[in-house]
Tab-separated table of C-alpha atoms in Angstrom:
chain	number	residue	atom	x	y	z
A	1	MET	CA	0.000	0.000	0.000
A	2	SER	CA	1.342	3.472	-0.832
A	3	GLU	CA	1.415	6.472	1.470
A	4	PHE	CA	-1.132	8.136	-0.838
A	5	GLN	CA	-3.587	5.239	-0.530
A	6	VAL	CA	-3.210	5.041	3.254
A	7	TYR	CA	-4.030	8.694	3.884
A	8	LEU	CA	-6.689	8.794	1.157
A	9	GLN	CA	-8.419	5.958	2.985
A	10	LEU	CA	-8.048	7.733	6.350
A	11	GLY	CA	-9.571	10.938	4.943
A	12	PHE	CA	-12.456	9.106	3.324
A	13	ASP	CA	-13.108	7.014	6.444
A	14	HIS	CA	-12.950	10.054	8.676
A	15	ILE	CA	-15.604	12.097	6.897
A	16	SER	CA	-17.878	9.153	6.175
A	17	ASP	CA	-17.491	7.579	9.643
A	18	LEU	CA	-20.916	7.512	11.261
A	19	ASN	CA	-19.255	8.092	14.635
A	20	ALA	CA	-17.862	11.385	13.326
A	21	TYR	CA	-21.243	12.537	12.157
A	22	ASP	CA	-20.729	16.268	12.770
A	23	HIS	CA	-19.238	16.799	9.297
A	24	ILE	CA	-21.929	14.627	7.695
A	25	VAL	CA	-24.695	16.609	9.413
A	26	PHE	CA	-23.135	19.882	8.312
A	27	ILE	CA	-23.003	18.826	4.654
A	28	ILE	CA	-26.619	17.655	4.818
A	29	ALA	CA	-27.685	20.978	6.347
A	30	LEU	CA	-25.775	22.793	3.612
A	31	CYS	CA	-27.651	20.869	0.884
A	32	ALA	CA	-31.108	20.945	2.494
A	33	ALA	CA	-32.041	24.492	1.461
A	34	TYR	CA	-31.734	23.744	-2.262
A	35	PRO	CA	-34.329	22.045	-4.448
A	36	LEU	CA	-33.051	19.439	-6.932
A	37	ASN	CA	-33.055	21.861	-9.879
A	38	ARG	CA	-30.526	24.060	-8.078
A	39	TRP	CA	-27.818	21.400	-8.043
A	40	ARG	CA	-25.338	23.940	-9.442
A	41	SER	CA	-25.714	26.028	-6.298
A	42	VAL	CA	-25.154	22.927	-4.135
A	43	LEU	CA	-22.019	22.140	-6.129
A	44	LEU	CA	-20.726	25.697	-5.617
A	45	LEU	CA	-21.544	25.600	-1.904
A	46	VAL	CA	-19.750	22.300	-1.392
A	47	THR	CA	-16.796	23.642	-3.391
A	48	ALA	CA	-16.693	26.765	-1.187
A	49	PHE	CA	-16.772	24.560	1.921
A	50	THR	CA	-13.978	22.440	0.441
A	51	ILE	CA	-11.804	25.467	-0.329
A	52	GLY	CA	-12.364	26.679	3.228
A	53	HIS	CA	-11.375	23.460	4.950
A	54	SER	CA	-8.475	22.824	2.573
A	55	ILE	CA	-6.977	26.190	3.552
A	56	THR	CA	-7.065	25.620	7.303
A	57	LEU	CA	-6.212	21.922	7.017
A	58	ALA	CA	-3.034	22.911	5.176
A	59	LEU	CA	-2.177	25.880	7.400
A	60	ALA	CA	-2.729	23.974	10.628
A	61	THR	CA	-1.038	20.768	9.534
A	62	LEU	CA	1.983	22.788	8.378
A	63	ARG	CA	1.859	24.318	11.894
A	64	LEU	CA	1.329	27.878	10.663
A	65	ILE	CA	-1.751	28.299	12.844
A	66	LEU	CA	-2.726	26.664	16.100
A	67	VAL	CA	-6.273	26.584	17.433
A	68	PRO	CA	-7.133	24.522	20.542
A	69	THR	CA	-9.023	21.314	19.775
A	70	ASP	CA	-11.705	22.100	22.391
A	71	LEU	CA	-12.575	25.425	20.774
A	72	VAL	CA	-12.784	23.842	17.318
A	73	GLU	CA	-14.957	21.012	18.643
A	74	THR	CA	-17.341	23.634	20.032
A	75	LEU	CA	-17.389	25.791	16.922
A	76	ILE	CA	-18.193	22.911	14.549
A	77	PRO	CA	-21.727	22.374	15.939
A	78	VAL	CA	-22.155	26.170	15.940
A	79	THR	CA	-21.601	26.097	12.156
A	80	ILE	CA	-24.247	23.373	11.817
A	81	LEU	CA	-26.745	25.262	13.948
A	82	ALA	CA	-26.109	28.550	12.108
A	83	THR	CA	-26.610	26.799	8.739
A	84	CYS	CA	-29.886	25.227	9.903
A	85	LEU	CA	-31.198	28.510	11.298
A	86	MET	CA	-30.417	30.263	8.048
A	87	ASN	CA	-32.149	27.502	6.065
A	88	VAL	CA	-35.329	28.280	7.969
A	89	TRP	CA	-34.947	31.987	8.558
A	90	ARG	CA	-33.511	32.774	5.089
A	91	PRO	CA	-31.946	36.117	5.959
A	92	PHE	CA	-30.302	36.335	2.548
A	93	GLU	CA	-32.288	36.507	-0.671
A	94	GLY	CA	-31.445	37.171	-4.307
A	95	LYS	CA	-28.049	37.385	-5.914
A	96	ILE	CA	-26.283	38.990	-2.954
A	97	GLY	CA	-27.840	36.347	-0.746
A	98	ARG	CA	-26.340	33.582	-2.853
A	99	LYS	CA	-22.900	35.153	-2.664
A	100	THR	CA	-23.273	35.485	1.090
A	101	SER	CA	-24.165	31.793	1.343
A	102	TYR	CA	-21.017	30.817	-0.564
A	103	GLY	CA	-18.960	33.125	1.658
A	104	LEU	CA	-20.407	31.584	4.801
A	105	ALA	CA	-19.860	28.037	3.508
A	106	LEU	CA	-16.220	28.986	2.923
A	107	PHE	CA	-15.966	30.520	6.401
A	108	PHE	CA	-17.538	27.453	8.024
A	109	GLY	CA	-15.188	25.295	5.953
A	110	LEU	CA	-12.267	27.087	7.617
A	111	ILE	CA	-13.545	25.884	11.006
A	112	HIS	CA	-14.116	22.276	9.897
A	113	GLY	CA	-10.598	22.222	8.392
A	114	LEU	CA	-9.175	23.021	11.810
A	115	GLY	CA	-11.038	20.009	13.140
A	116	PHE	CA	-9.553	17.706	10.498
A	117	SER	CA	-6.065	19.083	11.027
A	118	ASN	CA	-5.890	18.652	14.793
A	119	TYR	CA	-6.050	14.908	14.273
A	120	LEU	CA	-3.752	14.744	11.319
A	121	ARG	CA	-1.149	16.961	12.967
A	122	ALA	CA	-1.063	14.906	16.141
A	123	LEU	CA	-0.250	11.791	14.147
A	124	LEU	CA	2.309	13.097	11.691
A	125	GLY	CA	5.857	13.450	12.895
A	126	MET	CA	7.897	16.579	12.372
A	127	GLU	CA	10.667	14.672	10.683
A	128	GLU	CA	9.189	13.819	7.326
A	129	SER	CA	7.411	15.515	4.456
A	130	ILE	CA	3.738	15.879	5.174
A	131	VAL	CA	2.718	17.089	1.726
A	132	VAL	CA	1.599	13.667	0.473
A	133	PRO	CA	-0.344	12.748	3.650
A	134	LEU	CA	-1.972	16.186	3.688
A	135	LEU	CA	-2.960	16.119	0.028
A	136	SER	CA	-4.191	12.540	-0.024
A	137	PHE	CA	-6.089	12.963	3.260
A	138	ASN	CA	-7.806	16.011	1.763
A	139	ILE	CA	-8.717	14.169	-1.449
A	140	GLY	CA	-10.107	11.365	0.709
A	141	LEU	CA	-12.253	13.914	2.541
A	142	GLU	CA	-13.538	15.268	-0.791
A	143	LEU	CA	-14.494	11.833	-2.056
A	144	GLY	CA	-16.303	11.119	1.200
A	145	GLN	CA	-18.063	14.453	0.963
A	146	LEU	CA	-19.231	13.762	-2.591
A	147	MET	CA	-20.569	10.404	-1.466
A	148	ILE	CA	-22.579	12.085	1.320
A	149	VAL	CA	-23.979	14.657	-1.141
A	150	ALA	CA	-24.906	11.848	-3.550
A	151	ILE	CA	-26.708	9.813	-0.891
A	152	PHE	CA	-28.523	12.868	0.439
A	153	THR	CA	-29.549	13.892	-3.087
A	154	GLY	CA	-30.914	10.384	-3.582
A	155	ALA	CA	-33.040	10.741	-0.443
A	156	ALA	CA	-34.161	14.216	-1.557
A	157	PHE	CA	-35.142	12.773	-4.937
A	158	VAL	CA	-37.347	10.156	-3.287
A	159	PHE	CA	-39.184	12.741	-1.197
A	160	LEU	CA	-39.336	15.666	-3.610
A	161	ARG	CA	-39.961	13.872	-6.903
A	162	LEU	CA	-41.412	10.482	-6.087
A	163	LEU	CA	-43.480	11.365	-3.022
A	164	GLY	CA	-44.172	14.948	-4.071
A	165	THR	CA	-43.152	16.509	-0.746
A	166	PRO	CA	-42.971	20.314	-1.108
A	167	HIS	CA	-39.343	21.452	-0.895
A	168	ARG	CA	-40.052	23.855	1.954
A	169	GLN	CA	-41.290	20.953	4.105
A	170	TRP	CA	-38.317	18.822	3.223
A	171	ASN	CA	-35.956	21.679	4.111
A	172	LEU	CA	-37.655	22.253	7.467
A	173	PHE	CA	-37.605	18.542	8.265
A	174	VAL	CA	-33.893	18.110	7.477
A	175	SER	CA	-32.812	21.428	8.986
A	176	GLY	CA	-34.792	20.752	12.150
A	177	ALA	CA	-33.216	17.322	12.560
A	178	ALA	CA	-29.728	18.712	11.933
A	179	ALA	CA	-30.331	21.582	14.371
A	180	GLY	CA	-31.338	19.043	17.027
A	181	VAL	CA	-28.130	17.089	16.502
A	182	SER	CA	-26.016	20.258	16.688
A	183	ALA	CA	-27.795	21.351	19.885
A	184	MET	CA	-26.946	18.011	21.482
A	185	LEU	CA	-23.331	18.328	20.383
A	186	LEU	CA	-23.203	21.839	21.845
A	187	LEU	CA	-24.593	20.711	25.160
A	188	GLY	CA	-22.064	17.916	25.229
A	189	THR	CA	-24.684	15.243	25.712
A	190	SER	CA	-23.950	13.219	22.620
B	1	MET	CA	-30.424	45.323	4.755
B	2	THR	CA	-28.506	42.212	3.742
B	3	THR	CA	-25.336	43.571	5.316
B	4	LEU	CA	-27.208	44.194	8.538
B	5	ARG	CA	-28.529	40.641	8.528
B	6	LEU	CA	-25.077	39.251	7.814
B	7	LEU	CA	-23.693	41.219	10.750
B	8	LEU	CA	-26.491	39.871	12.938
B	9	CYS	CA	-25.607	36.321	11.942
B	10	LEU	CA	-21.928	36.747	12.649
B	11	LEU	CA	-22.800	38.315	15.999
B	12	LEU	CA	-24.677	35.144	16.826
B	13	ILE	CA	-21.472	33.114	17.174
B	14	PRO	CA	-19.834	35.039	20.061
B	15	VAL	CA	-23.233	35.383	21.725
B	16	ILE	CA	-23.853	31.652	21.707
B	17	GLU	CA	-20.276	30.665	22.551
B	18	PRO	CA	-20.155	31.731	26.273
B	19	LEU	CA	-23.537	30.139	26.916
B	20	LEU	CA	-22.155	26.761	26.065
B	21	VAL	CA	-20.853	24.194	28.441
B	22	PRO	CA	-17.134	24.922	28.300
B	23	ALA	CA	-15.462	22.549	25.860
B	24	PRO	CA	-18.017	19.758	25.470
B	25	ALA	CA	-16.561	16.605	26.933
B	26	ARG	CA	-16.730	14.903	23.598
B	27	ALA	CA	-13.945	12.499	22.858
B	28	HIS	CA	-12.518	12.838	19.384
B	29	VAL	CA	-13.823	10.336	16.920
B	30	PHE	CA	-10.801	9.816	14.742
B	31	TYR	CA	-9.444	6.429	15.753
B	32	VAL	CA	-5.991	6.158	14.275
B	33	SER	CA	-2.488	5.383	15.481
B	34	VAL	CA	0.590	5.851	13.349
B	35	THR	CA	3.697	3.715	13.847
B	36	ARG	CA	6.971	4.617	12.157
B	37	VAL	CA	9.710	2.034	11.859
B	38	LYS	CA	13.056	3.305	10.667
B	39	TRP	CA	16.265	1.340	10.318
B	40	ASN	CA	19.323	3.045	11.748
B	41	ALA	CA	22.086	1.241	9.843
B	42	ASP	CA	24.949	2.866	11.779
B	43	GLU	CA	23.592	1.702	15.115
B	44	ALA	CA	22.227	-1.577	13.679
B	45	ARG	CA	18.879	-0.784	15.225
B	46	LEU	CA	15.216	-0.367	14.344
B	47	ASP	CA	13.776	2.831	15.819
B	48	VAL	CA	10.052	2.550	16.319
B	49	SER	CA	7.764	5.439	17.210
B	50	VAL	CA	4.097	4.785	17.913
B	51	ARG	CA	1.764	7.785	18.004
B	52	ILE	CA	-1.465	7.156	19.868
B	53	PHE	CA	-4.042	9.739	20.905
B	54	THR	CA	-3.292	10.369	24.572
B	55	ASP	CA	-6.910	10.094	25.763
B	56	ASP	CA	-7.311	6.752	23.966
B	57	LEU	CA	-4.059	5.449	25.417
B	58	GLU	CA	-5.128	6.353	28.950
B	59	GLU	CA	-8.527	4.772	28.421
B	60	ALA	CA	-6.928	1.580	27.094
B	61	ILE	CA	-4.643	1.268	30.129
B	62	ILE	CA	-7.595	1.779	32.481
B	63	ALA	CA	-9.590	-0.836	30.544
B	64	GLU	CA	-6.789	-3.321	31.262
B	65	GLY	CA	-7.076	-2.603	34.993
B	66	GLY	CA	-4.316	0.007	35.139
B	67	PRO	CA	-4.440	3.432	36.805
B	68	ARG	CA	-5.269	6.790	35.220
B	69	LEU	CA	-1.858	8.118	34.204
B	70	ARG	CA	-2.785	11.791	33.576
B	71	LEU	CA	-0.038	11.989	30.967
B	72	TRP	CA	1.453	15.390	30.203
B	73	THR	CA	-0.189	17.055	33.187
B	74	ASP	CA	1.258	18.130	36.536
B	75	GLN	CA	-0.390	15.132	38.162
B	76	ALA	CA	1.154	12.539	35.864
B	77	ARG	CA	2.011	9.328	37.679
B	78	GLU	CA	5.656	8.516	38.384
B	79	ASP	CA	5.307	4.994	36.980
B	80	ARG	CA	3.670	6.159	33.739
B	81	ASP	CA	6.454	4.868	31.489
B	82	ARG	CA	6.131	1.340	32.829
B	83	HIS	CA	2.365	1.266	32.225
B	84	VAL	CA	2.642	2.635	28.689
B	85	ALA	CA	5.543	0.289	27.900
B	86	ASP	CA	3.558	-2.696	29.218
B	87	TYR	CA	0.533	-1.774	27.144
B	88	LEU	CA	2.567	-1.233	24.021
B	89	THR	CA	4.613	-4.425	24.268
B	90	SER	CA	1.441	-6.415	24.906
B	91	ARG	CA	-0.148	-4.998	21.736
B	92	VAL	CA	2.665	-4.784	19.219
B	93	ALA	CA	4.963	-7.610	18.149
B	94	PHE	CA	7.772	-7.698	15.610
B	95	ARG	CA	9.425	-10.570	13.766
B	96	VAL	CA	12.515	-9.387	11.944
B	97	ASN	CA	14.031	-11.682	9.282
B	98	GLY	CA	11.931	-14.523	10.667
B	99	VAL	CA	12.987	-14.105	14.318
B	100	ASP	CA	10.724	-12.828	17.113
B	101	ARG	CA	12.264	-9.716	18.600
B	102	ASP	CA	11.818	-7.895	21.894
B	103	LEU	CA	11.026	-4.203	22.060
B	104	ALA	CA	13.231	-2.055	24.306
B	105	TRP	CA	11.452	0.952	25.792
B	106	ALA	CA	13.141	4.247	24.879
B	107	GLY	CA	10.752	6.797	26.382
B	108	MET	CA	7.833	8.889	25.217
B	109	GLU	CA	7.111	12.415	24.054
B	110	ASP	CA	4.130	14.757	24.092
B	111	ALA	CA	2.896	15.283	20.526
B	112	LEU	CA	-0.066	17.679	20.911
B	113	ASP	CA	-3.154	15.507	21.370
B	114	ALA	CA	-1.081	12.384	20.885
B	115	THR	CA	1.713	10.617	22.726
B	116	ALA	CA	4.716	9.386	20.738
B	117	CYS	CA	5.990	6.167	22.338
B	118	LEU	CA	9.530	5.253	21.388
B	119	VAL	CA	10.857	1.707	21.339
B	120	GLN	CA	13.912	0.064	19.795
B	121	ILE	CA	14.915	-3.282	18.406
B	122	THR	CA	18.684	-3.721	18.701
B	123	ASP	CA	21.217	-5.856	16.809
B	124	VAL	CA	19.539	-5.502	13.450
B	125	ASP	CA	22.357	-5.389	10.906
B	126	ARG	CA	20.148	-6.119	7.901
B	127	VAL	CA	16.435	-6.067	7.180
B	128	GLU	CA	14.869	-8.444	4.692
B	129	THR	CA	11.440	-9.026	6.117
B	130	ILE	CA	9.459	-7.570	8.967
B	131	GLU	CA	6.313	-9.282	10.155
B	132	VAL	CA	4.223	-7.163	12.473
B	133	GLU	CA	1.247	-7.675	14.671
B	134	ASN	CA	-0.573	-4.558	15.883
B	135	ARG	CA	-3.553	-4.786	18.239
B	136	ILE	CA	-3.436	-1.212	19.536
B	137	LEU	CA	-6.901	-0.072	20.695
B	138	ILE	CA	-8.775	-2.516	18.455
B	139	ASP	CA	-10.722	-3.965	21.370
B	140	LEU	CA	-11.905	-0.471	22.373
B	141	PHE	CA	-12.817	0.975	18.988
B	142	ASP	CA	-14.292	-0.928	16.067
B	143	THR	CA	-13.009	1.581	13.527
B	144	GLN	CA	-9.474	1.846	14.930
B	145	ALA	CA	-6.918	2.070	12.103
B	146	ASN	CA	-3.272	1.351	12.897
B	147	VAL	CA	-1.095	2.727	10.141
B	148	MET	CA	2.465	1.394	9.960
B	149	ARG	CA	5.180	3.116	7.987
B	150	PHE	CA	8.513	1.422	7.351
B	151	GLU	CA	11.634	3.100	6.089
B	152	ILE	CA	14.545	0.769	5.507
B	153	ALA	CA	17.625	2.111	3.701
B	154	GLY	CA	15.510	4.713	1.918
B	155	GLU	CA	12.837	2.220	0.872
B	156	LYS	CA	9.398	3.187	2.231
B	157	LYS	CA	6.469	0.850	2.728
B	158	TYR	CA	3.097	1.193	4.389
B	159	VAL	CA	0.602	-1.213	5.865
B	160	ASN	CA	-2.802	-0.233	7.208
B	161	LEU	CA	-3.891	-2.545	10.013
B	162	GLY	CA	-7.052	-2.614	12.115
B	163	LYS	CA	-9.568	-4.912	13.721
B	164	ARG	CA	-9.988	-7.023	10.598
B	165	THR	CA	-6.286	-7.333	9.800
B	166	VAL	CA	-3.901	-7.318	12.745
B	167	ARG	CA	-0.867	-8.746	10.954
B	168	GLY	CA	1.187	-7.555	8.036
B	169	THR	CA	4.465	-8.433	6.327
B	170	VAL	CA	6.823	-6.144	4.470
B	171	GLU	CA	9.857	-7.199	2.437
B	172	PHE	CA	12.863	-5.112	1.599
B	173	GLY	CA	15.745	-5.159	-0.831
B	174	SER	CA	14.022	-7.550	-3.218
């Protein structure tokens, strides 16, 4: 097995691990506000999130920034809750609103990247090049993320197209569930 | 109007933050250890470093009936090295060139959230095959991955072990 494969697998397993569901719930909350015909927006949002977490994953793993694990672990559910509240409240409308959503997804991505990096950094020694582990771990995360989006879109298809659920209801259902999960994470009861 | 709403949203984060239970007592959920095995030809020795998340390591030692070590705190136990060494040598085994080898404890270091445990295998003047067995944390966590990285005379090899596969073999110089 190559170094690339090992860390690719770790990245993929980490984001798709049901025990580490905070990232999964965030991605679902991010997708929930968009009906199926706005898949381009979902793609852009997920890309913005990816850019965000790639930046901090790289900066933190290269030890250019240091944020305490406890703070990051608290902020991650805050990003989920904020996303859910905005799905329901919809403070941003129109073209500017869309740009704001992408900006926020990028900003929230920065926080999730810190979460990924705290683990990776603890395990990588100082002595060797960490470029390959960092890159392959990140690609693994992306593949896992795409899988989550695909599965969620499948579920959305069943409800929205096959069962004819209005999108607003679907959004409220998913966002409400995700907000509940994030509240439990915040209260430390999970 | 949109700017105002954006500001309101961003204000939400520092408002919520102090209301929270300080640092939710949520264990991390990334179950991985990384072991590096490097051959020091000059000293005829294999240097092994095993990085394990410190909270997992402490939990594992308690699960085996040991004490809470409080590693890397002011209250760390005096006999911490012995407990970590015992755990490690009971979970990791090496066979070098077909011969079972003992691990000599060489200390440990704080590595942020992880602990780097250092062990050595002496009198290794050549490396053809290494068979390893790694059972670190697999009885505590179903998804535990134990990555092993070997570097012998510039040749690098990896094996990814876990609950399903606890043994691996690497060959060098072939």
